[in-house]
Coordinates of C-alpha atoms in Angstrom, one line a residue:
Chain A
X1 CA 51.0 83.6 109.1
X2 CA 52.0 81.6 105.7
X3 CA 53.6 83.1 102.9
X4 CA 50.5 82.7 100.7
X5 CA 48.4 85.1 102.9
X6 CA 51.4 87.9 103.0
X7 CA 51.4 87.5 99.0
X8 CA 47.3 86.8 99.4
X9 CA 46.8 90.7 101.5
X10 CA 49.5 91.7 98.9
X11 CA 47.0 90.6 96.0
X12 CA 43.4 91.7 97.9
X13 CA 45.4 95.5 98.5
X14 CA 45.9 95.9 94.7
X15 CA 42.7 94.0 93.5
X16 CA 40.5 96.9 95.6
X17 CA 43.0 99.9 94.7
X18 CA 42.1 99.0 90.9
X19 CA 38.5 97.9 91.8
X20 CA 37.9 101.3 93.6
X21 CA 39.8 103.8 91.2
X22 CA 38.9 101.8 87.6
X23 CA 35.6 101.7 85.7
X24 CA 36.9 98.0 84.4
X25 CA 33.6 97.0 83.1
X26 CA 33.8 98.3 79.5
X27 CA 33.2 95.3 77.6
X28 CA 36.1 94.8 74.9
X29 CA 33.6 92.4 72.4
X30 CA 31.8 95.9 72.5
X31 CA 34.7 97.3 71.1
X32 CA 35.0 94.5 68.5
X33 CA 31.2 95.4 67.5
X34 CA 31.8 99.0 66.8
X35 CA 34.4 98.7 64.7
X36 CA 32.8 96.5 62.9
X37 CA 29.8 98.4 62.1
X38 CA 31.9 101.6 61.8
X39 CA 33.7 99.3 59.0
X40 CA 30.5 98.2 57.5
X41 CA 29.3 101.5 57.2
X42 CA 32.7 102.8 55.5
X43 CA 31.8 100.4 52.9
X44 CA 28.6 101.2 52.2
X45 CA 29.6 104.8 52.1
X46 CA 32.1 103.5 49.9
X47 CA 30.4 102.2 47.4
X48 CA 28.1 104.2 46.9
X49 CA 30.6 106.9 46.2
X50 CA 29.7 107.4 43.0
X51 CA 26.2 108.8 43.1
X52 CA 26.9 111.2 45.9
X53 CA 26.7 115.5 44.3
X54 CA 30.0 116.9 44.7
X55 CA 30.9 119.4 46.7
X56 CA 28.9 118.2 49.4
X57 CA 26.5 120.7 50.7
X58 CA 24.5 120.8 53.6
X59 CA 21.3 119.0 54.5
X60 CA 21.2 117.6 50.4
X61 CA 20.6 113.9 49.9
X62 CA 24.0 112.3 49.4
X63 CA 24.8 114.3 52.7
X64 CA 22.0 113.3 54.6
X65 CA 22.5 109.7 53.3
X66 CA 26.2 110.1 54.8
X67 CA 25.2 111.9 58.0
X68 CA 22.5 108.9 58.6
X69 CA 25.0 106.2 58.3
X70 CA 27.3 108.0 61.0
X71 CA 24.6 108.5 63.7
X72 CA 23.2 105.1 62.8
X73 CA 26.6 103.6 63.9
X74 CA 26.9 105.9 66.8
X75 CA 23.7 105.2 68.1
X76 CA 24.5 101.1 67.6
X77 CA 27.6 101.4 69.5
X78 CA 26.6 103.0 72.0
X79 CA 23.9 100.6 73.0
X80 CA 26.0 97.6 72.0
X81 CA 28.5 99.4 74.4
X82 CA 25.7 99.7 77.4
X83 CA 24.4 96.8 77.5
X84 CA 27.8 94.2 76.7
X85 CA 29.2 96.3 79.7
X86 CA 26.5 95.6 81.5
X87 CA 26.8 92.1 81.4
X88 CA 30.2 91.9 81.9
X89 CA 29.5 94.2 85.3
X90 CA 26.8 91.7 86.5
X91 CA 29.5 88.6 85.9
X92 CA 31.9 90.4 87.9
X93 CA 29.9 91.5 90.6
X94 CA 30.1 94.9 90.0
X95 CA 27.6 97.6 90.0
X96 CA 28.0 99.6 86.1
X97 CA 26.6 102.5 87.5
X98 CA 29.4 103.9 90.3
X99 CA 30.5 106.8 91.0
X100 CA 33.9 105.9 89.0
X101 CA 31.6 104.8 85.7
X102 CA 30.3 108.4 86.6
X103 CA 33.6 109.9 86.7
X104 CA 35.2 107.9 83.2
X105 CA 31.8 108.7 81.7
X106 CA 32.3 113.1 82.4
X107 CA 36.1 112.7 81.2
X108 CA 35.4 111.2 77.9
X109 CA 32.3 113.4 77.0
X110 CA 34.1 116.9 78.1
X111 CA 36.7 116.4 74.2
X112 CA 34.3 114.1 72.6
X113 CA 31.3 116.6 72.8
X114 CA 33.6 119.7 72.3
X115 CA 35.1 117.9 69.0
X116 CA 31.2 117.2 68.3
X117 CA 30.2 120.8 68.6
X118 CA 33.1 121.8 66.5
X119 CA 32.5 119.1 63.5
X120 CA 29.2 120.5 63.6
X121 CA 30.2 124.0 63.1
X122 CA 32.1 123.2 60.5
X123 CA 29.9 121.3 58.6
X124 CA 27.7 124.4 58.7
X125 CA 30.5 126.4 57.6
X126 CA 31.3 123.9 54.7
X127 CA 34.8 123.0 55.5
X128 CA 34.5 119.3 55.1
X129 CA 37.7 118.5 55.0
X130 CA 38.5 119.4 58.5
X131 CA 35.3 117.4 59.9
X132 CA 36.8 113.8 59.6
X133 CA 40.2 115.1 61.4
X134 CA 38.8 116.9 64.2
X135 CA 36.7 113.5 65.3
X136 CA 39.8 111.4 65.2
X137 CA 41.4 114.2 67.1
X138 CA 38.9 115.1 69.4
X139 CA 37.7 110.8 69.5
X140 CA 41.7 110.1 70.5
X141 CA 41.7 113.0 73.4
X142 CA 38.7 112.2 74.8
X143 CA 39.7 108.6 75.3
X144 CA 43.3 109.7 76.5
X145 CA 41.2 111.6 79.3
X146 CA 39.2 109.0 80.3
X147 CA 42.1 106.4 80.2
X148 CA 43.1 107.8 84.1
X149 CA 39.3 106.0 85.1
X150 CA 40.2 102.6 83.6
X151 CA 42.4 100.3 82.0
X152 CA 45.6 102.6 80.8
X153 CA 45.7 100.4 77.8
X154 CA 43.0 102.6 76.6
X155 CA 45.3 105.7 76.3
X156 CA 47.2 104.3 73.6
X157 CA 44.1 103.6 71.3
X158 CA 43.9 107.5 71.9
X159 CA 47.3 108.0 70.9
X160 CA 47.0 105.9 67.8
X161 CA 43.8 108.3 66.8
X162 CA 45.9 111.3 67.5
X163 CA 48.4 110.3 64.9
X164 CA 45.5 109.3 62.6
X165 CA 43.7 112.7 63.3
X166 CA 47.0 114.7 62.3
X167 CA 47.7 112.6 59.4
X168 CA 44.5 113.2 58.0
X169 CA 44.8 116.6 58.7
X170 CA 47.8 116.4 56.3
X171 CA 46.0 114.5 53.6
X172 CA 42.2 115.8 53.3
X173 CA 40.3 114.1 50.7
X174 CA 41.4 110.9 52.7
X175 CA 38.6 111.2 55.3
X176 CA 37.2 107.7 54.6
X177 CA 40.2 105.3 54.6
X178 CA 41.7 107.6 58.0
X179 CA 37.8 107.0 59.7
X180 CA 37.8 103.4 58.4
X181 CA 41.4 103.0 60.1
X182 CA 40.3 104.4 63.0
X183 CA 37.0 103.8 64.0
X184 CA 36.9 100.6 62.0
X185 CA 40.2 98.7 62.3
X186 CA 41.7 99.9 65.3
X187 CA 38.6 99.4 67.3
X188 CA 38.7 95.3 66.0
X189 CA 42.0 95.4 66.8
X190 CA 41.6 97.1 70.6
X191 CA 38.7 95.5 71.5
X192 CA 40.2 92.0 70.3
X193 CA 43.1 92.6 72.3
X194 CA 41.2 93.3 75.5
X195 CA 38.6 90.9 75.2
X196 CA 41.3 88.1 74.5
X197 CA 43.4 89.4 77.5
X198 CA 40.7 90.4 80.1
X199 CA 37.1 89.1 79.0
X200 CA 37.6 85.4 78.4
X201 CA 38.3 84.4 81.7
Chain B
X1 CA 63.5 88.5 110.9
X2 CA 61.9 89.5 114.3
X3 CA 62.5 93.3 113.4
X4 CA 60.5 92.9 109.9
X5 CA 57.6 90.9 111.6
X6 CA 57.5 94.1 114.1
X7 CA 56.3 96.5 111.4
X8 CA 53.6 93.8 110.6
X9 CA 50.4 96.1 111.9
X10 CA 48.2 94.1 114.1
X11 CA 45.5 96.7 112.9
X12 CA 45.3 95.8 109.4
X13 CA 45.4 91.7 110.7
X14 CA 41.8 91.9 109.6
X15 CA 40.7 91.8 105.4
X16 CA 38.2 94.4 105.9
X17 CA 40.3 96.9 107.8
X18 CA 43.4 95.9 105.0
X19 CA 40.7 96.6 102.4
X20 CA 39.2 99.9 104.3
X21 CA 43.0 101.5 104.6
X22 CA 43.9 100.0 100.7
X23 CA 40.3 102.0 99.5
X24 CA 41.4 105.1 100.9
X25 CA 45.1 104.9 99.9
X26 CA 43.9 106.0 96.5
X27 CA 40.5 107.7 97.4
X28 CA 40.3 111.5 98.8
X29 CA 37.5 110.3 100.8
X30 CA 34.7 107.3 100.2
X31 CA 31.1 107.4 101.5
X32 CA 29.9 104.2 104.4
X33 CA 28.3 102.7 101.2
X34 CA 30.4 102.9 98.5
X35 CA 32.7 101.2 100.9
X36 CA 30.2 98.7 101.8
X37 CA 29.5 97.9 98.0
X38 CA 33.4 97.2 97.2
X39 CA 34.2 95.5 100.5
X40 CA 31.2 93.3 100.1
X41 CA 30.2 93.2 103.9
X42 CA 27.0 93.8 106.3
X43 CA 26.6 97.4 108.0
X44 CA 27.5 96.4 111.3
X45 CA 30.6 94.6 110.2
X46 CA 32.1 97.5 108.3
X47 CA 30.8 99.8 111.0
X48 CA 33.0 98.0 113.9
X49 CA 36.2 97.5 111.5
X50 CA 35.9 101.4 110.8
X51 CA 35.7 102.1 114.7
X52 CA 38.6 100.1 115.1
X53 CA 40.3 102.3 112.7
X54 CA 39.2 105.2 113.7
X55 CA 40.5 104.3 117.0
X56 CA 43.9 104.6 116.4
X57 CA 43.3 107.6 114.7
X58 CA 44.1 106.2 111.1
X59 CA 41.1 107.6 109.6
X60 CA 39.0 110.4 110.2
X61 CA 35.4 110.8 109.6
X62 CA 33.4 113.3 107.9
X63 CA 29.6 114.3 108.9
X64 CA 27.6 116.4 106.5
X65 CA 24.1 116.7 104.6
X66 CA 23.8 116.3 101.1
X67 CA 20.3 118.1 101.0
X68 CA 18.2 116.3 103.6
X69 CA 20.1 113.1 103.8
X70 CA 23.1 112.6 106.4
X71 CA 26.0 111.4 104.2
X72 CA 29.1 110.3 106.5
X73 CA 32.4 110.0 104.6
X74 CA 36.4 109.3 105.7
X75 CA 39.9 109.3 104.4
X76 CA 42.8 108.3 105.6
X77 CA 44.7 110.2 108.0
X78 CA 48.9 110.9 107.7
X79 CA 48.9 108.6 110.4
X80 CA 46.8 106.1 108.9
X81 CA 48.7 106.5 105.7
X82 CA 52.5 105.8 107.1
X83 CA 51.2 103.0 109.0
X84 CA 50.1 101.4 105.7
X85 CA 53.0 101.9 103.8
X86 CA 55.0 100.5 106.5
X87 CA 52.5 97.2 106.4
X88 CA 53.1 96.9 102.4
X89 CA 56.8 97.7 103.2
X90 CA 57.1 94.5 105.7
X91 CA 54.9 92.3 103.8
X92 CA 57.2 92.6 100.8
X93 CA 60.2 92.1 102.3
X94 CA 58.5 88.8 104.3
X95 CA 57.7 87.5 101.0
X96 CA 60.7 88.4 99.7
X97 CA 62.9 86.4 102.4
X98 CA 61.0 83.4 102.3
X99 CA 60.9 83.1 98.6

């Protein structure tokens, strides 16, 4: 046997010990998307600051107005994030539903649902200020948890939305620039990084 | 030289059964189709390679029902698991000598 096929079952053993423990089809343009409508939706919010009824209370217009903007850009990610995936699945050969994509999908919804359910009570509750820090918190752990089911790049996007979360936590009546930060700019910047490394290929 | 080459493993001379051993390295235990689906080969072919292992007791097999459908699973056996690492072992060193 040739060197090249020692170092070519060298290079087959890793390819299927990454292939068979990683979801690797999340799409990193997906990324670059949500950012980009979670920063377009910051600005809106933004500049329409001025007509929203302070203190916010529940369920009245400037509120709903908010509250439509965020699930509008949740809802657009996550299809954006479905289908992009997809694709990228299909090019590599790979089927997107496995039983990894299955396993990344549990770990990131156990935090991100629990820091869901606990935005929502305190939105009820009227402690606004705590709402934008507990999704960056909750956002950053639930990606660090899924991080073990893919690429372990994605742990320190988590990371980075921990320090956010805290720091938010620290300044209150910042929840807009911290969000934009986060969800906006960091995703560009992740999902630029990703889909320059891995996607373009 | 000669002694390296020794700890070469004439079972894992084949890419599916090097694939089969490298899957359940870092898998508790894979179903026949999962397998199937990441190793990119017919039935019958991964059937034989996994008799092969099986064999020479590197893997062991597990029968069960998941409701009404027979669901056969392995993992790799101590055995099965030392014999690897000694492959990956030689191979490095090989590559590392010649380079």
């Amino acid at each position: 046997m040739e060197n090249k096929d020692y170092l070519n079952q060298l290079n087959d053993i890793q390819h299927l010990m990454n292939r068979s423990t990683r979801f690797l089809s999340l799409s990193g343009l997906s990324g670059i998307l949500a950012g980009l409508y979670a920063t377009i939706g910051s600005f809106i919010i933004y500049w329409n600051r001025n007509t929203f009824e302070l203190p916010l209370k529940v369920f009245s217009p400037s509120f709903n107005f908010i509250l439509s903007i965020a699930i509008s850009i949740l809802v657009l990610s996550l299809i954006t994030g479905i289908v992009l995936s997809k694709q990228k699945a299909k090019k590599t050969g790979e089927k997107i539903w496995n039983p990894i994509a299955k396993q990344f999908l549990i770990n990131f919804s156990i935090p991100l649902l629990t820091g869901g359910a606990l935005a929502i009570i305190m939105i009820e509750r009227s402690y606004f200020d705590l709402v934008s820090p507990i999704t960056l918190l909750f956002y950053g752990l639930a990606l660090i948890n899924a991080s073990r089911y893919t690429l372990e790049t994605l742990r320190s996007l988590g990371i980075l939305f921990l320090i956010l979360g805290l720091l938010n936590a620290m300044y209150p009546g910042y929840g807009l620039y911290f969000w934009t930060l986060g969800f906006g700019f960091a995703h560009i910047g992740y999902g630029s990084y990703m889909y320059f490394k891995y996607d373009r290929k | 030289m000669s002694s390296i080459i020794a700890h070469i493993n004439k079972a894992f001379d084949h890419r599916v059964r090097l694939g089969i051993m490298s899957i359940l390295m870092v898998n508790e235990q894979m179903d026949f189709n999962r397998l199937k689906e990441l190793l990119d080969v017919t039935d019958g072919n991964l059937a034989s390679h996994m008799k092969a292992l099986e064999s020479v007791e590197y893997i062991t097999v597990t029968k069960q029902f998941i409701g009404k459908k027979p669901n056969t699973s392995y993992h790799a056996s101590e055995l099965g698991r030392q014999a690897f690492q000694q492959h990956l072992a030689a191979l490095e060193q090989l590559i590392k000598k010649i380079n």
